[in-house]
Short mmCIF file of C-alpha atoms in Angstrom, two decimals:
data_model
loop_
_atom_site.label_atom_id
_atom_site.label_comp_id
_atom_site.label_asym_id
_atom_site.label_seq_id
_atom_site.Cartn_x
_atom_site.Cartn_y
_atom_site.Cartn_z
CA MET A 1 161.98 103.07 211.11
CA LYS A 2 160.62 99.72 212.23
CA ASN A 3 162.50 97.88 214.96
CA LEU A 4 164.80 100.81 215.62
CA ILE A 5 166.05 101.48 219.14
CA PHE A 6 168.12 104.41 220.38
CA VAL A 7 170.38 103.78 223.36
CA LYS A 8 172.09 106.47 225.36
CA LEU A 9 175.09 105.60 227.48
CA GLY A 10 175.26 108.40 230.02
CA GLY A 11 178.45 110.36 230.57
CA SER A 12 178.34 109.65 234.31
CA LEU A 13 178.00 105.95 233.58
CA ILE A 14 180.89 105.52 231.16
CA THR A 15 183.35 107.93 232.77
CA ASP A 16 184.44 108.72 236.29
CA LYS A 17 183.38 112.34 236.49
CA SER A 18 185.50 112.94 239.57
CA LYS A 19 188.70 112.28 237.58
CA PRO A 20 189.40 114.05 234.26
CA TYR A 21 189.62 111.86 231.14
CA THR A 22 188.91 108.63 232.99
CA ALA A 23 186.73 106.16 231.12
CA ARG A 24 185.17 103.31 233.09
CA LEU A 25 186.58 100.70 230.74
CA ASP A 26 185.11 97.74 232.63
CA VAL A 27 181.60 99.22 232.51
CA ILE A 28 181.98 100.16 228.83
CA LYS A 29 183.19 96.69 227.94
CA ARG A 30 180.30 95.03 229.77
CA LEU A 31 177.68 97.33 228.24
CA CYS A 32 179.04 96.69 224.73
CA LYS A 33 178.93 92.96 225.40
CA GLU A 34 175.30 93.27 226.55
CA ILE A 35 174.45 95.17 223.39
CA HIS A 36 176.07 92.47 221.28
CA GLU A 37 174.31 89.66 223.16
CA ALA A 38 170.94 91.39 222.78
CA ARG A 39 171.56 91.78 219.04
CA GLU A 40 172.40 88.09 218.78
CA GLU A 41 169.14 87.19 220.52
CA LYS A 42 166.86 89.64 218.80
CA ASN A 43 166.78 91.42 215.48
CA PHE A 44 166.64 95.22 215.73
CA ALA A 45 168.33 98.29 214.31
CA LEU A 46 170.31 100.26 216.84
CA LEU A 47 171.77 103.71 217.26
CA VAL A 48 173.98 104.29 220.31
CA GLY A 49 174.59 107.83 221.54
CA HIS A 50 176.73 108.72 224.51
CA GLY A 51 177.46 111.60 226.82
CA GLY A 52 180.88 113.06 227.47
CA GLY A 53 181.18 112.89 231.25
CA GLY A 54 184.67 113.64 232.50
CA PHE A 55 186.06 114.11 228.99
CA PRO A 56 184.56 117.29 227.48
CA HIS A 57 182.78 118.65 230.55
CA ILE A 58 185.90 120.16 232.10
CA SER A 59 186.89 122.14 229.01
CA ALA A 60 183.22 122.94 228.33
CA GLU A 61 182.95 124.39 231.83
CA LYS A 62 186.20 126.29 231.47
CA TYR A 63 185.25 127.95 228.18
CA GLN A 64 181.50 128.06 228.90
CA THR A 65 180.96 126.69 225.42
CA HIS A 66 177.20 126.25 225.96
CA LYS A 67 176.88 130.04 226.19
CA GLY A 68 178.21 130.49 222.65
CA VAL A 69 180.98 132.72 221.36
CA ILE A 70 181.36 134.97 224.38
CA ASN A 71 185.01 136.01 224.15
CA GLU A 72 188.17 135.70 222.05
CA ARG A 73 188.95 132.27 223.46
CA SER A 74 185.57 130.72 222.67
CA TRP A 75 186.72 129.09 219.41
CA GLU A 76 189.73 127.67 221.20
CA GLY A 77 187.24 126.14 223.62
CA PHE A 78 185.13 124.89 220.72
CA ALA A 79 188.14 123.03 219.29
CA LYS A 80 189.22 121.59 222.65
CA VAL A 81 185.76 120.44 223.71
CA GLN A 82 185.23 118.67 220.36
CA ASP A 83 188.65 117.02 220.68
CA ASP A 84 187.79 115.81 224.19
CA ALA A 85 184.34 114.56 223.17
CA ALA A 86 185.79 112.74 220.16
CA LYS A 87 188.43 111.03 222.31
CA LEU A 88 185.76 109.33 224.42
CA ASN A 89 183.82 108.47 221.26
CA ARG A 90 186.85 106.54 219.98
CA ILE A 91 186.89 104.47 223.18
CA ILE A 92 183.17 103.65 222.88
CA VAL A 93 183.26 102.82 219.16
CA SER A 94 186.38 100.68 219.54
CA ALA A 95 184.74 98.81 222.44
CA LEU A 96 181.61 98.13 220.36
CA ILE A 97 183.75 96.82 217.50
CA GLU A 98 185.74 94.74 219.97
CA ALA A 99 182.44 93.25 221.23
CA GLY A 100 181.60 92.15 217.69
CA GLU A 101 179.42 95.00 216.43
CA ASN A 102 179.92 97.05 213.28
CA ALA A 103 179.84 100.43 214.97
CA VAL A 104 180.76 103.70 213.27
CA SER A 105 181.26 107.18 214.76
CA ILE A 106 178.96 109.97 213.74
CA GLN A 107 180.57 113.33 214.50
CA PRO A 108 177.65 115.71 215.12
CA SER A 109 179.74 118.88 214.76
CA ALA A 110 180.66 117.81 211.21
CA SER A 111 177.13 117.00 210.15
CA CYS A 112 174.65 119.33 211.83
CA ILE A 113 173.98 122.99 212.64
CA ALA A 114 172.09 124.41 215.62
CA LYS A 115 170.25 127.62 216.40
CA ASN A 116 170.14 128.78 220.00
CA GLY A 117 171.26 125.38 221.22
CA ARG A 118 168.71 123.43 219.19
CA ILE A 119 169.72 121.39 216.15
CA ILE A 120 167.94 122.78 213.10
CA GLU A 121 169.53 120.76 210.29
CA TRP A 122 171.42 117.48 210.06
CA TYR A 123 172.78 115.60 207.08
CA THR A 124 171.40 112.24 208.21
CA ARG A 125 171.80 110.27 204.98
CA PRO A 126 174.90 108.38 206.24
CA ILE A 127 173.09 107.45 209.49
CA GLU A 128 170.06 106.19 207.57
CA ILE A 129 172.16 104.01 205.25
CA MET A 130 174.21 102.65 208.15
CA LEU A 131 171.07 101.68 210.07
CA SER A 132 169.63 99.92 207.03
CA GLU A 133 172.87 97.93 206.73
CA GLY A 134 172.87 96.80 210.36
CA ILE A 135 175.66 99.16 211.36
CA ILE A 136 175.40 100.96 214.72
CA PRO A 137 175.92 104.71 214.19
CA VAL A 138 177.44 106.30 217.30
CA PRO A 139 176.83 110.05 217.71
CA TYR A 140 177.78 111.79 220.94
CA GLY A 141 177.30 114.90 223.02
CA ASP A 142 179.36 117.44 221.12
CA VAL A 143 179.96 121.06 220.27
CA CYS A 144 177.94 122.44 217.38
CA LEU A 145 178.06 125.54 215.22
CA ASP A 146 175.13 127.76 216.12
CA LYS A 147 173.44 130.25 213.80
CA LYS A 148 172.50 132.48 216.71
CA LYS A 149 175.20 132.07 219.36
CA GLY A 150 178.15 131.10 217.17
CA CYS A 151 178.60 127.80 218.93
CA CYS A 152 176.86 125.66 221.51
CA ILE A 153 176.86 122.29 223.21
CA ILE A 154 174.42 119.65 222.04
CA SER A 155 173.64 116.91 224.54
CA THR A 156 172.81 113.34 223.56
CA GLU A 157 169.21 114.18 224.56
CA GLU A 158 169.12 117.07 222.07
CA ILE A 159 170.62 114.77 219.43
CA PHE A 160 167.96 112.14 220.18
CA ARG A 161 165.20 114.78 220.12
CA PHE A 162 166.21 115.73 216.57
CA LEU A 163 167.02 112.25 215.29
CA ALA A 164 163.87 110.72 216.82
CA LYS A 165 161.72 113.06 214.73
CA LYS A 166 163.59 112.08 211.59
CA LEU A 167 164.26 108.38 212.15
CA LYS A 168 161.23 107.48 214.31
CA PRO A 169 162.67 104.85 216.66
CA GLU A 170 160.22 102.54 218.42
CA ARG A 171 161.78 103.32 221.78
CA ILE A 172 164.71 104.96 223.51
CA ILE A 173 166.71 103.46 226.37
CA MET A 174 168.77 105.79 228.53
CA ALA A 175 171.34 104.02 230.68
CA GLY A 176 172.70 106.08 233.56
CA LYS A 177 174.15 105.27 236.94
CA VAL A 178 170.98 105.58 238.96
CA ASP A 179 167.90 103.33 238.93
CA GLY A 180 165.79 105.83 237.01
CA VAL A 181 164.36 109.26 237.73
CA LEU A 182 164.47 109.67 241.49
CA ASP A 183 162.21 111.76 243.68
CA GLN A 184 163.49 113.71 246.68
CA LYS A 185 163.32 110.64 248.90
CA GLY A 186 165.48 108.74 246.44
CA ASN A 187 162.66 106.52 245.20
CA VAL A 188 162.33 105.65 241.53
CA VAL A 189 159.48 107.44 239.77
CA LYS A 190 157.95 104.54 237.80
CA LYS A 191 156.25 106.56 235.12
CA ILE A 192 156.40 110.14 233.89
CA THR A 193 153.84 111.53 231.48
CA LYS A 194 153.27 115.06 230.26
CA ARG A 195 150.40 115.15 232.75
CA ASN A 196 152.31 114.33 235.95
CA PHE A 197 155.57 116.00 234.90
CA LYS A 198 154.67 119.41 236.35
CA ILE A 199 154.40 117.96 239.84
CA ILE A 200 157.40 115.64 239.54
CA LYS A 201 159.55 118.40 238.02
CA LYS A 202 160.07 120.15 241.35
CA SER A 203 161.61 117.13 242.96
CA LEU A 204 164.06 115.92 240.35
CA PHE A 205 167.70 115.31 241.10
CA SER A 206 170.42 115.54 238.49
CA SER A 207 171.96 112.29 237.26
CA ASP A 208 174.74 112.35 239.84
CA GLY A 209 173.65 114.98 242.30
CA LEU A 210 175.56 117.61 240.32
CA ALA A 211 174.21 119.69 237.48
CA ASP A 212 176.47 119.94 234.43
CA VAL A 213 176.60 122.17 231.34
CA THR A 214 174.00 120.00 229.61
CA GLY A 215 171.55 120.46 232.45
CA GLY A 216 171.19 117.23 234.42
CA MET A 217 168.14 115.01 234.83
CA LEU A 218 165.54 117.77 234.39
CA HIS A 219 166.96 118.50 230.94
CA LYS A 220 166.94 114.78 230.14
CA VAL A 221 163.28 114.35 231.03
CA GLU A 222 162.18 117.52 229.23
CA LYS A 223 163.95 116.53 226.01
CA SER A 224 162.59 113.01 226.39
CA LEU A 225 158.99 114.18 226.62
CA GLU A 226 159.61 116.28 223.52
CA THR A 227 160.63 113.29 221.38
CA GLY A 228 157.17 111.76 221.63
CA VAL A 229 158.84 108.35 221.83
CA LYS A 230 158.59 105.91 224.73
CA ILE A 231 161.70 106.26 226.84
CA GLU A 232 163.10 103.96 229.50
CA ILE A 233 165.65 105.23 232.00
CA ILE A 234 167.63 102.38 233.52
CA ASN A 235 170.67 101.78 235.69
CA GLY A 236 173.56 100.78 233.46
CA LEU A 237 175.74 99.90 236.44
CA LYS A 238 173.51 96.90 237.16
CA PRO A 239 174.69 94.01 234.99
CA ASN A 240 172.28 92.74 232.35
CA LEU A 241 169.74 95.55 232.72
CA LEU A 242 170.67 97.10 229.36
CA LYS A 243 170.51 93.72 227.66
CA MET A 244 167.11 93.00 229.21
CA ALA A 245 165.79 96.40 228.20
CA LEU A 246 167.01 95.84 224.64
CA ILE A 247 165.32 92.48 224.24
CA GLY A 248 162.07 93.95 225.55
CA LYS A 249 161.80 93.37 229.32
CA ARG A 250 159.71 96.01 231.08
CA ASN A 251 159.65 97.81 234.44
CA LEU A 252 163.39 98.10 234.75
CA GLY A 253 163.47 101.77 235.74
CA THR A 254 161.49 104.90 234.86
CA ILE A 255 159.29 105.03 231.80
CA ILE A 256 158.61 108.37 230.14
CA ASN A 257 155.74 108.28 227.73
CA MET B 1 187.30 131.64 199.16
CA LYS B 2 190.00 134.30 199.23
CA ASN B 3 193.25 133.47 200.98
CA LEU B 4 192.28 129.85 201.49
CA ILE B 5 194.95 127.14 201.38
CA PHE B 6 194.47 123.38 201.54
CA VAL B 7 197.33 121.36 203.02
CA LYS B 8 197.64 117.61 202.79
CA LEU B 9 199.85 115.77 205.24
CA GLY B 10 200.61 112.49 203.49
CA GLY B 11 200.01 109.18 205.24
CA SER B 12 203.59 108.08 204.52
CA LEU B 13 204.85 111.30 206.07
CA ILE B 14 202.94 111.22 209.35
CA THR B 15 203.05 107.47 209.98
CA ASP B 16 205.66 104.77 209.69
CA LYS B 17 203.99 102.56 207.11
CA SER B 18 206.31 99.67 207.91
CA LYS B 19 204.86 99.40 211.44
CA PRO B 20 201.10 99.22 212.08
CA TYR B 21 199.54 102.11 214.02
CA THR B 22 202.78 104.03 214.40
CA ALA B 23 202.48 107.78 214.09
CA ARG B 24 205.66 109.79 213.53
CA LEU B 25 204.95 112.04 216.49
CA ASP B 26 208.11 114.12 216.09
CA VAL B 27 207.31 114.87 212.44
CA ILE B 28 203.67 115.64 213.25
CA LYS B 29 204.65 117.97 216.07
CA ARG B 30 207.13 119.85 213.87
CA LEU B 31 204.67 120.18 210.97
CA CYS B 32 201.97 121.52 213.29
CA LYS B 33 204.45 124.02 214.70
CA GLU B 34 205.35 125.13 211.16
CA ILE B 35 201.66 125.59 210.36
CA HIS B 36 201.21 127.68 213.48
CA GLU B 37 204.30 129.80 212.75
CA ALA B 38 203.14 130.42 209.19
CA ARG B 39 199.72 131.50 210.47
CA GLU B 40 201.37 133.89 212.91
CA GLU B 41 203.38 135.44 210.07
CA LYS B 42 200.69 135.57 207.45
CA ASN B 43 196.93 135.78 207.42
CA PHE B 44 195.21 132.96 205.54
CA ALA B 45 192.38 130.48 205.97
CA LEU B 46 193.51 126.88 206.15
CA LEU B 47 192.08 123.41 205.76
CA VAL B 48 194.38 120.51 206.64
CA GLY B 49 193.62 117.04 205.28
CA HIS B 50 195.67 113.97 205.99
CA GLY B 51 196.17 110.45 204.74
CA GLY B 52 195.93 107.34 206.88
CA GLY B 53 199.26 105.63 206.27
CA GLY B 54 199.89 102.72 208.62
CA PHE B 55 196.61 103.24 210.48
CA PRO B 56 193.72 102.34 208.15
CA HIS B 57 195.68 100.89 205.25
CA ILE B 58 196.18 97.49 206.86
CA SER B 59 192.50 96.91 207.61
CA ALA B 60 191.56 98.51 204.25
CA GLU B 61 193.84 96.02 202.50
CA LYS B 62 192.51 93.12 204.52
CA TYR B 63 188.85 93.86 203.80
CA GLN B 64 189.47 95.37 200.34
CA THR B 65 187.18 98.21 201.35
CA HIS B 66 187.95 100.22 198.19
CA LYS B 67 186.21 97.49 196.16
CA GLY B 68 182.92 98.06 197.98
CA VAL B 69 180.63 95.58 199.68
CA ILE B 70 182.06 92.38 198.24
CA ASN B 71 181.26 89.86 200.98
CA GLU B 72 179.56 89.41 204.36
CA ARG B 73 182.52 90.91 206.20
CA SER B 74 182.69 94.13 204.20
CA TRP B 75 180.69 96.19 206.72
CA GLU B 76 182.91 94.89 209.50
CA GLY B 77 185.81 96.21 207.44
CA PHE B 78 184.01 99.50 206.91
CA ALA B 79 183.66 99.96 210.70
CA LYS B 80 187.27 98.97 211.42
CA VAL B 81 188.82 101.12 208.71
CA GLN B 82 186.87 104.17 209.87
CA ASP B 83 187.93 103.50 213.47
CA ASP B 84 191.57 103.25 212.40
CA ALA B 85 191.40 106.39 210.25
CA ALA B 86 189.71 108.33 213.06
CA LYS B 87 192.39 107.27 215.55
CA LEU B 88 195.11 108.94 213.50
CA ASN B 89 192.88 111.98 213.00
CA ARG B 90 192.71 112.43 216.78
CA ILE B 91 196.51 112.49 216.95
CA ILE B 92 196.74 115.13 214.19
CA VAL B 93 193.97 117.36 215.56
CA SER B 94 195.34 117.16 219.10
CA ALA B 95 198.81 118.08 217.81
CA LEU B 96 197.42 121.10 215.95
CA ILE B 97 195.60 122.25 219.08
CA GLU B 98 198.76 121.66 221.11
CA ALA B 99 200.65 123.87 218.62
CA GLY B 100 198.19 126.70 219.26
CA GLU B 101 195.69 126.27 216.44
CA ASN B 102 191.92 125.93 216.73
CA ALA B 103 191.65 122.73 214.74
CA VAL B 104 188.51 120.63 214.49
CA SER B 105 188.01 117.15 212.99
CA ILE B 106 185.74 116.71 210.01
CA GLN B 107 184.64 113.09 209.71
CA PRO B 108 184.01 112.56 205.98
CA SER B 109 182.04 109.32 206.45
CA ALA B 110 179.52 111.23 208.60
CA SER B 111 179.09 114.10 206.19
CA CYS B 112 179.38 112.91 202.59
CA ILE B 113 178.22 110.21 200.19
CA ALA B 114 180.08 108.80 197.19
CA LYS B 115 179.15 107.04 193.98
CA ASN B 116 181.65 104.63 192.47
CA GLY B 117 184.42 106.00 194.65
CA ARG B 118 183.72 109.65 193.84
CA ILE B 119 182.14 111.99 196.36
CA ILE B 120 178.83 113.23 194.98
CA GLU B 121 177.43 115.16 197.94
CA TRP B 122 178.86 116.72 201.09
CA TYR B 123 177.23 118.73 203.84
CA THR B 124 179.95 121.39 203.87
CA ARG B 125 178.18 124.09 205.90
CA PRO B 126 180.18 123.31 209.10
CA ILE B 127 183.47 123.47 207.15
CA GLU B 128 182.52 126.81 205.60
CA ILE B 129 181.60 128.37 208.95
CA MET B 130 184.76 127.03 210.60
CA LEU B 131 186.95 128.49 207.85
CA SER B 132 185.27 131.88 208.16
CA GLU B 133 185.97 131.81 211.92
CA GLY B 134 189.67 131.01 211.50
CA ILE B 135 189.27 127.41 212.61
CA ILE B 136 191.24 124.72 210.75
CA PRO B 137 188.87 121.94 209.64
CA VAL B 138 190.71 118.60 209.47
CA PRO B 139 189.15 115.98 207.16
CA TYR B 140 191.03 112.77 206.40
CA GLY B 141 191.23 109.81 204.07
CA ASP B 142 188.26 107.74 205.19
CA VAL B 143 185.66 105.15 204.30
CA CYS B 144 182.51 106.46 202.66
CA LEU B 145 179.07 105.10 201.92
CA ASP B 146 178.75 104.56 198.19
CA LYS B 147 175.52 104.63 196.20
CA LYS B 148 176.89 102.18 193.66
CA LYS B 149 179.34 99.92 195.50
CA GLY B 150 177.89 100.10 199.02
CA CYS B 151 181.08 101.50 200.45
CA CYS B 152 184.43 102.81 199.26
CA ILE B 153 187.61 104.52 200.35
CA ILE B 154 188.00 108.23 199.72
CA SER B 155 191.55 109.52 199.66
CA THR B 156 192.55 113.00 200.78
CA GLU B 157 193.04 113.78 197.07
CA GLU B 158 189.44 112.82 196.31
CA ILE B 159 188.32 114.92 199.29
CA PHE B 160 190.35 117.88 197.99
CA ARG B 161 189.01 117.38 194.46
CA PHE B 162 185.45 117.75 195.78
CA LEU B 163 186.11 120.46 198.35
CA ALA B 164 188.26 122.51 195.95
CA LYS B 165 185.31 122.83 193.58
CA LYS B 166 183.08 124.00 196.39
CA LEU B 167 185.45 126.12 198.49
CA LYS B 168 187.80 127.36 195.77
CA PRO B 169 191.15 127.50 197.58
CA GLU B 170 193.89 129.66 196.08
CA ARG B 171 196.34 126.80 196.24
CA ILE B 172 196.95 123.32 197.59
CA ILE B 173 200.14 122.12 199.26
CA MET B 174 200.77 118.39 199.46
CA ALA B 175 203.47 117.42 201.93
CA GLY B 176 204.87 113.93 201.46
CA LYS B 177 208.15 112.26 202.23
CA VAL B 178 209.80 112.76 198.86
CA ASP B 179 210.98 115.99 197.23
CA GLY B 180 208.08 116.09 194.78
CA VAL B 181 206.98 113.99 191.84
CA LEU B 182 210.00 111.94 190.82
CA ASP B 183 210.84 110.59 187.40
CA GLN B 184 212.41 107.17 186.87
CA LYS B 185 215.88 108.51 187.54
CA GLY B 186 214.70 109.90 190.87
CA ASN B 187 214.82 113.52 189.74
CA VAL B 188 212.12 115.97 190.76
CA VAL B 189 209.74 116.91 187.95
CA LYS B 190 209.56 120.69 188.42
CA LYS B 191 206.25 121.26 186.73
CA ILE B 192 203.36 119.11 185.56
CA THR B 193 200.62 120.47 183.33
CA LYS B 194 197.77 118.72 181.57
CA ARG B 195 199.93 119.02 178.46
CA ASN B 196 203.05 117.21 179.66
CA PHE B 197 201.25 114.78 181.98
CA LYS B 198 200.76 112.09 179.32
CA ILE B 199 204.50 111.73 178.88
CA ILE B 200 205.39 112.04 182.56
CA LYS B 201 202.64 109.59 183.55
CA LYS B 202 204.59 106.56 182.39
CA SER B 203 207.49 107.26 184.67
CA LEU B 204 205.83 108.09 187.97
CA PHE B 205 206.72 106.35 191.17
CA SER B 206 204.32 105.97 194.07
CA SER B 207 204.90 108.13 197.13
CA ASP B 208 207.04 105.52 198.85
CA GLY B 209 207.81 103.04 196.13
CA LEU B 210 204.74 101.02 197.13
CA ALA B 211 201.26 101.42 195.73
CA ASP B 212 198.45 101.44 198.30
CA VAL B 213 194.66 101.12 198.17
CA THR B 214 194.33 104.80 197.34
CA GLY B 215 196.57 104.44 194.31
CA GLY B 216 199.93 106.11 194.96
CA MET B 217 201.47 109.12 193.24
CA LEU B 218 199.75 108.62 189.88
CA HIS B 219 196.37 108.91 191.62
CA LYS B 220 197.59 111.99 193.48
CA VAL B 221 198.63 113.79 190.30
CA GLU B 222 195.48 112.83 188.39
CA LYS B 223 193.20 114.09 191.15
CA SER B 224 195.35 117.20 191.45
CA LEU B 225 195.00 118.09 187.79
CA GLU B 226 191.25 117.61 188.15
CA THR B 227 190.92 120.24 190.89
CA GLY B 228 191.99 123.02 188.54
CA VAL B 229 193.87 124.58 191.45
CA LYS B 230 197.61 125.20 191.60
CA ILE B 231 199.20 122.41 193.60
CA GLU B 232 202.63 122.20 195.16
CA ILE B 233 204.08 118.84 196.17
CA ILE B 234 206.81 119.25 198.77
CA ASN B 235 208.93 117.16 201.11
CA GLY B 236 207.48 117.41 204.59
CA LEU B 237 210.45 115.62 206.11
CA LYS B 238 212.64 118.64 205.36
CA PRO B 239 212.24 121.13 208.20
CA ASN B 240 210.65 124.49 207.36
CA LEU B 241 209.58 123.54 203.83
CA LEU B 242 205.89 123.43 204.77
CA LYS B 243 206.16 126.75 206.56
CA MET B 244 207.92 128.34 203.58
CA ALA B 245 205.33 126.96 201.18
CA LEU B 246 202.53 128.33 203.36
CA ILE B 247 203.94 131.85 203.50
CA GLY B 248 204.37 131.83 199.73
CA LYS B 249 207.91 130.71 198.82
CA ARG B 250 208.12 129.07 195.41
CA ASN B 251 210.07 126.27 193.72
CA LEU B 252 210.12 123.99 196.73
CA GLY B 253 209.10 120.83 194.90
CA THR B 254 206.79 119.94 192.03
CA ILE B 255 204.12 122.33 190.83
CA ILE B 256 201.00 120.97 189.18
CA ASN B 257 199.01 123.58 187.35
#
């Protein structure tokens, strides 16, 4: 789709992972305002996905939902993790509406099926129509029914991997709480390609120094390379960076291409 | 599907329609407890749908969302009505989980498409798998993209009409805040069939004396007759009635067959 951008708001960015169920409302509000300002300045279609951070990750850890149906409490975990993920989604969608955007939730667990942790089918017709009408569809890291494991967790990166193939965005912006992909010295890696990834791979940190059930920064970069779309990883904590990235400014973080 | 029951929790039952965004938390909690108790006593698959009541009906009225895309603010209305409907859904799903059930939201606007207000396609695979795993899927009266009108409102009755054809429940229980379908004298009509409906039709009241954007009691009965499934309309405000209906007690309200 021409002029289509995917934006990911990272779970570590929009929640305080050290406290359960704590959304960073000030950050969310500012990011939504930046999105709205960018859309006022420039004409583009937008899909916003977000991670779960301190909302579903605690229950997901507890029930080990990413491993599938492993015991008699796994479906209980499935229900609780989806409830937690959906709670944060309400906060994000409401904030986007509050900022002046027509944003609508897309519940992945109601509209797609995975196999071994990878989405294999998705009823994307509603997303396609919404995008063509200027609405921002807002999917999120969620649980998913899995043909092999019973259930699984699908990260925003996995969602983008699948949707990018189908919807063909021009680029993807991933806003986290670090300046980009960092090497072991803490410096931003300016550009990652399939060619230099093997070397860089060894020295990647996770998005907040801690791996989570969706796999941290390594997972993010691997899924990103798989999309075949140009991806920019930027620091969403720095005011205006998301807006600048949306209107087309370059060199704001790490580019994966 | 064998042993499958659909339950509708009416919008007037679970919210106070006279006050915006006011859920009747005590009623919701009791109904969820009754559902859980019934499931402990008897083995059956269950899908719970619910209306929106005082949550989406105000914005739906304001933007006249049921009429479709009628002006430049219609998509804004679409986004707001879905947000409002989803907010109440979170309360219901969380209450079901709290009561001990593995309940999972099903966002209709992310998984189906309508034409002229009638659902014409729905990606029901997730619902089917959930039911087979003992999970309670929880769809709700929602907005929907519409091939003819741009957008529309789909009531829980319309959702049940479509899903009943596909999933073939043994029966449907509709819990509202009146004792059943009432005639003009306020007496409960014990049984409605296609044969006597023409006569009864003239004397039907809406569920709370006020018609809403989804059409009130007349709409409910018409959609019910269309499902071809036995439907019981009961008073959810009366403790234990929902539980009794679920475990198979008869003559609790109006039967539509």
